[in-house]
XYZ file of C-alpha atoms in Angstrom:
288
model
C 89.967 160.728 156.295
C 93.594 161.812 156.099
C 95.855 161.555 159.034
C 99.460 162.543 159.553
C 102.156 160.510 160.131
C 105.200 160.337 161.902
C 107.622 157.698 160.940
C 110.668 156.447 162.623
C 113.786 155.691 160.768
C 116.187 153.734 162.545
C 118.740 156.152 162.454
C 116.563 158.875 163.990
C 114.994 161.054 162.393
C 111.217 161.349 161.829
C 109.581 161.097 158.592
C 106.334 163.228 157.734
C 103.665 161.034 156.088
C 99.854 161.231 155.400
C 97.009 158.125 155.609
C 94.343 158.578 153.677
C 92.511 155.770 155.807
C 89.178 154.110 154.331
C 86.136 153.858 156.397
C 85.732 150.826 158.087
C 89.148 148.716 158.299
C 91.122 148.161 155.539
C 93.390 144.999 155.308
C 95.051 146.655 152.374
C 97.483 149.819 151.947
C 99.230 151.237 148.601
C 102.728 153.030 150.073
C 103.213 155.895 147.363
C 107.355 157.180 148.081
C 107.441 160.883 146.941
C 110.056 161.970 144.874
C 112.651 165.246 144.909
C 110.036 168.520 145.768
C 107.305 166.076 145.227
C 104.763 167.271 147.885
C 101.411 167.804 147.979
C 101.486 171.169 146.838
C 103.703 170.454 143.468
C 102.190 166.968 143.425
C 98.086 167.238 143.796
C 97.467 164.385 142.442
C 98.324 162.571 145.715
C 94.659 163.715 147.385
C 92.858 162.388 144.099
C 94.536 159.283 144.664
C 94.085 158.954 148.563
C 90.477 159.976 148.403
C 89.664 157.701 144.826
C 91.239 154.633 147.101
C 89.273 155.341 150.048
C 85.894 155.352 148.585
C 87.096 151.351 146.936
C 88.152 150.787 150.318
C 92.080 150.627 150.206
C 94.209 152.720 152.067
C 96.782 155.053 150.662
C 99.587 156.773 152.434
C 101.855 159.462 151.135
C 105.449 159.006 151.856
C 107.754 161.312 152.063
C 111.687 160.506 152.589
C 114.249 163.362 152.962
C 113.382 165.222 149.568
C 109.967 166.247 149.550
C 110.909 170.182 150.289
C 114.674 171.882 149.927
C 114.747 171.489 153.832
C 112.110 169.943 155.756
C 112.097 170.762 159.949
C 111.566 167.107 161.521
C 112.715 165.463 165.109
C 115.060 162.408 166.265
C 113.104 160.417 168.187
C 116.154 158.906 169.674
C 116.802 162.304 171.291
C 113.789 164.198 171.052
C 116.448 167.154 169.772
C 115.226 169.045 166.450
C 116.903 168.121 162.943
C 116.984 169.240 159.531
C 116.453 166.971 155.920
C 115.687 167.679 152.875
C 116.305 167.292 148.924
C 119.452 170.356 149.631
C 121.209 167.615 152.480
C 120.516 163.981 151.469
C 122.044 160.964 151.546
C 120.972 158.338 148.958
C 122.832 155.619 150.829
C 119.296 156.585 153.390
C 116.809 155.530 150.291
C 116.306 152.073 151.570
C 116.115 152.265 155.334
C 113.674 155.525 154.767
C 111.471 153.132 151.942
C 111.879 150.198 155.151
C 110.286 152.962 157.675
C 106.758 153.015 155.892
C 106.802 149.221 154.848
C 107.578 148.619 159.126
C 104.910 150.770 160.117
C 102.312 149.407 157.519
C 103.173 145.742 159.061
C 103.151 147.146 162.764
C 99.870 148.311 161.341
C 98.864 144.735 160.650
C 97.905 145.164 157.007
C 97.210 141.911 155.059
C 98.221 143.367 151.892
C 101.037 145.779 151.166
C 101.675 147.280 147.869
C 104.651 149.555 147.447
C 104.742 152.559 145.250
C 106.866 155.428 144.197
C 106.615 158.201 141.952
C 109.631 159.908 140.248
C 112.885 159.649 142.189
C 110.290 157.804 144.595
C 109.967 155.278 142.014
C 113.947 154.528 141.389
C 113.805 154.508 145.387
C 111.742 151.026 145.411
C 113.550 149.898 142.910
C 116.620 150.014 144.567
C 114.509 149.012 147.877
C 112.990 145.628 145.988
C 116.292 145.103 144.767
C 118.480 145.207 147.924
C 115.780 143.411 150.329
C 113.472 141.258 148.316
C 111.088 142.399 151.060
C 108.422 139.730 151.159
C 105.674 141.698 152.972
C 105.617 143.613 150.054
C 102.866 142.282 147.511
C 103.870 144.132 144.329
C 104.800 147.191 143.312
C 103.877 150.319 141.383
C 106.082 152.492 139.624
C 104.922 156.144 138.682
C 107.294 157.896 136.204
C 110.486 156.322 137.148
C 112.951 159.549 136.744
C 115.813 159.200 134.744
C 118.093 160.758 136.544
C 121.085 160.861 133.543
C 118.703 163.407 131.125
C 117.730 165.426 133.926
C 120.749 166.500 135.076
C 122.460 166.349 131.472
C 122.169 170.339 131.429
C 124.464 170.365 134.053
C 127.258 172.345 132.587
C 131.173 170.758 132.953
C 132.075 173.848 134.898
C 129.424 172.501 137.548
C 130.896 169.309 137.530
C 134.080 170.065 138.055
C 132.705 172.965 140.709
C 130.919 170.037 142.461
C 134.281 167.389 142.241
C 136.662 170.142 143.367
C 134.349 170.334 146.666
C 134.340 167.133 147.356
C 137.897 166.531 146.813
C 139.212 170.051 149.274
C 136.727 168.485 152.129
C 133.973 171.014 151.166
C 131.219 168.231 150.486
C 128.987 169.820 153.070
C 128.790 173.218 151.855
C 126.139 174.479 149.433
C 127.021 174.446 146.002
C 127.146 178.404 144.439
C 124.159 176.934 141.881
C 121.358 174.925 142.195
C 122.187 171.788 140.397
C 119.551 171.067 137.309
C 118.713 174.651 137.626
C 116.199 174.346 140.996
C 117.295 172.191 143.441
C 119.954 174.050 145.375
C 122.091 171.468 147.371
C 125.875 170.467 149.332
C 128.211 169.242 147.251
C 127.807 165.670 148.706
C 124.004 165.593 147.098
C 125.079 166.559 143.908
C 127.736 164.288 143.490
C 125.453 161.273 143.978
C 123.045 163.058 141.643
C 125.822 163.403 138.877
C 128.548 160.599 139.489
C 126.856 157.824 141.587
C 124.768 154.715 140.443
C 122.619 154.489 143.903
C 119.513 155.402 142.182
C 120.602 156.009 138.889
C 118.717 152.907 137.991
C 116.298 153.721 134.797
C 117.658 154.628 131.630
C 116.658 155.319 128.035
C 120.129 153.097 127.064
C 118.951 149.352 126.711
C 122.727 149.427 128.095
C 122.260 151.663 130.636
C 123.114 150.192 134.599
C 120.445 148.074 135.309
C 121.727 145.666 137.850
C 119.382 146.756 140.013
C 115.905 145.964 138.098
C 117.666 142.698 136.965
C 117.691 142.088 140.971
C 114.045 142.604 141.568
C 111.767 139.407 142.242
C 108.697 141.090 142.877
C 105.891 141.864 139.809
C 103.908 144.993 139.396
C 102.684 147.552 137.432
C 104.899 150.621 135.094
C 103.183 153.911 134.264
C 103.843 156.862 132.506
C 102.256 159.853 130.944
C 102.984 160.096 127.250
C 104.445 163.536 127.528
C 106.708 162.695 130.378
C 109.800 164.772 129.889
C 112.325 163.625 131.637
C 112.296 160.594 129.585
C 114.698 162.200 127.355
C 111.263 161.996 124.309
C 110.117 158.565 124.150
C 108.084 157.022 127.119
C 107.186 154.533 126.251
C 110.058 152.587 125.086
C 111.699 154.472 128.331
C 108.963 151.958 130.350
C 109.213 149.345 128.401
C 113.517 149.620 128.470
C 113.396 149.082 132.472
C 110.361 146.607 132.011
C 113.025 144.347 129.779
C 115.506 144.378 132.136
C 114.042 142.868 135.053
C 112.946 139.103 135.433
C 109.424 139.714 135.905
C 109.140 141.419 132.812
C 106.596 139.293 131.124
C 103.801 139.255 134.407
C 104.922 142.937 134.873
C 101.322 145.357 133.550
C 102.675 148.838 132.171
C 100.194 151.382 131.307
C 100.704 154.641 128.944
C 98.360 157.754 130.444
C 97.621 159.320 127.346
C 98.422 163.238 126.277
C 99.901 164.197 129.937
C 103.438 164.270 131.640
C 105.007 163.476 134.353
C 102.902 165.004 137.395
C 99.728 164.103 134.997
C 98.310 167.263 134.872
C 94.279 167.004 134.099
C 94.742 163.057 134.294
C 95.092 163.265 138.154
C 91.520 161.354 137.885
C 92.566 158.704 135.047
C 95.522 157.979 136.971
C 93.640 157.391 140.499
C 91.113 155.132 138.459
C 94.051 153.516 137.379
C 95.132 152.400 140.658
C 91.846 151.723 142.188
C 91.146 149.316 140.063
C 94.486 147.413 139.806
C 95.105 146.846 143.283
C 91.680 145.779 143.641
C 92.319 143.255 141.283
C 95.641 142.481 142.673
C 93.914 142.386 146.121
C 91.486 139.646 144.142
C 93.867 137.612 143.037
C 93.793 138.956 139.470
């Protein structure tokens, strides 16, 4: 059965989620963090994985942060007044107190076992979550096609760069940007600077030197997957996976798994994918 959520961040403003909640009572929940216009209608694969984790008896909720549409319509439950996020206004410096809103309500919730997920720009989101807080309610973790945020905005041309730094230096950072940076994802000046200039969660690179201070941080083990055809992994995948794998300390208890002949929203592997899970956190859930 899927229910929505509202979730409070601590600095106000409500964030839309969906349980998919098992029959019966579940003492276990998988936390999947959406990434930039990941929602369910770019992003289907969310219901086959909420309704394949039901049916094992885990519960799956579908997180969204402030990125999920352009601009999404929410409230601030501190003053009940309406407010507007989104993927065209936000704040990376927000990524771990919006990942901490969904890992507080799970444990308000009273879940025995909480695994936390992301997919895309979800994914470098509990990475730089695991690495800042160490949280320990959190079990282990699953990361869905980590985005690599240097290749995808690499098309950006140097006139939009220095567009987006003469903004920010005038006091403009506010104001929308006359393109939409990466060619769809129209947004202020502020955004796109962290997009193009700032490490916050620029934290999964194709470069085994690439800035990965913040996988060598993480304590916690999990699980790396990615469709073979992913492509923003600037053509390789798999040594894209296995490049973040090497850099954290975990590395050797870590499990990453290649979906065959798909990318990175794994079109007609939705099913594989949801298999995938379901049978990993059970296992996890095992002690396995």
């Amino acid at each position: 059965m899927a229910k929505r959520l509202k979730v409070p961040t601590e600095r106000g403003p409500l964030l839309d989620g969906v349980l998919f909640d098992a029959l019966g009572s579940s003492d276990t929940v998988l936390i999947a963090i959406t990434g930039i216009h990941g929602n369910f209608y770019s992003n289907p694969f969310y219901v086959n994985f909420g309704e394949t984790l039901n049916a094992g008896g885990i519960d799956f909720v579908y997180a969204q942060t402030c990125d999920a549409f352009g601009q999404i319509d929410t409230t601030d439950w501190r003053t009940g007044g309406r407010v507007v996020i989104g993927s065209q206004t936000e704040d990376f410096g927000d990524a771990v107190e919006d990942v901490k809103a969904y890992v507080d309500w799970a444990d308000q919730r009273g879940y025995t076992h909480i695994y936390l997920g992301g997919h895309s720009l979800g994914a470098n989101k509990v990475i730089r979550y695991l690495s800042q807080t160490h949280d320990p309610r959190v079990e282990r973790f699953v990361l869905l096609s980590p985005a690599n945020m240097t290749y995808m905005t690499s098309g950006t041309t140097e006139r939009e760069k220095a567009t987006v730094r003469e903004y920010m230096a005038s006091g403009r950072a506010e104001e929308m940007l006359p393109f939409a940076l990466m060619g769809w994802a129209p947004c202020v000046a502020r955004t796109a600077h962290q997009w193009l200039f700032e490490p916050t969660l620029n934290n999964a690179h194709t470069e085994p030197d690439g800035d990965f201070s913040q996988a060598e941080a993480i304590t916690h083990t999990g699980m790396l997957l990615v469709g073979t055809y992913d492509n923003f992994t600037k053509g390789d995948p798999r040594a894209f996976l296995q490049n973040i794998n090497s850099h954290m300390p975990t590395a050797a208890e870590n499990e990453l798994v290649f979906v065959e002949r798909t990318g990175h929203t794994y079109q007609m592997k939705e099913q594989e994918v949801a298999d995938v899970l379901l049978e990993t956190v059970s296992r996890w859930k095992e002690g396995r």
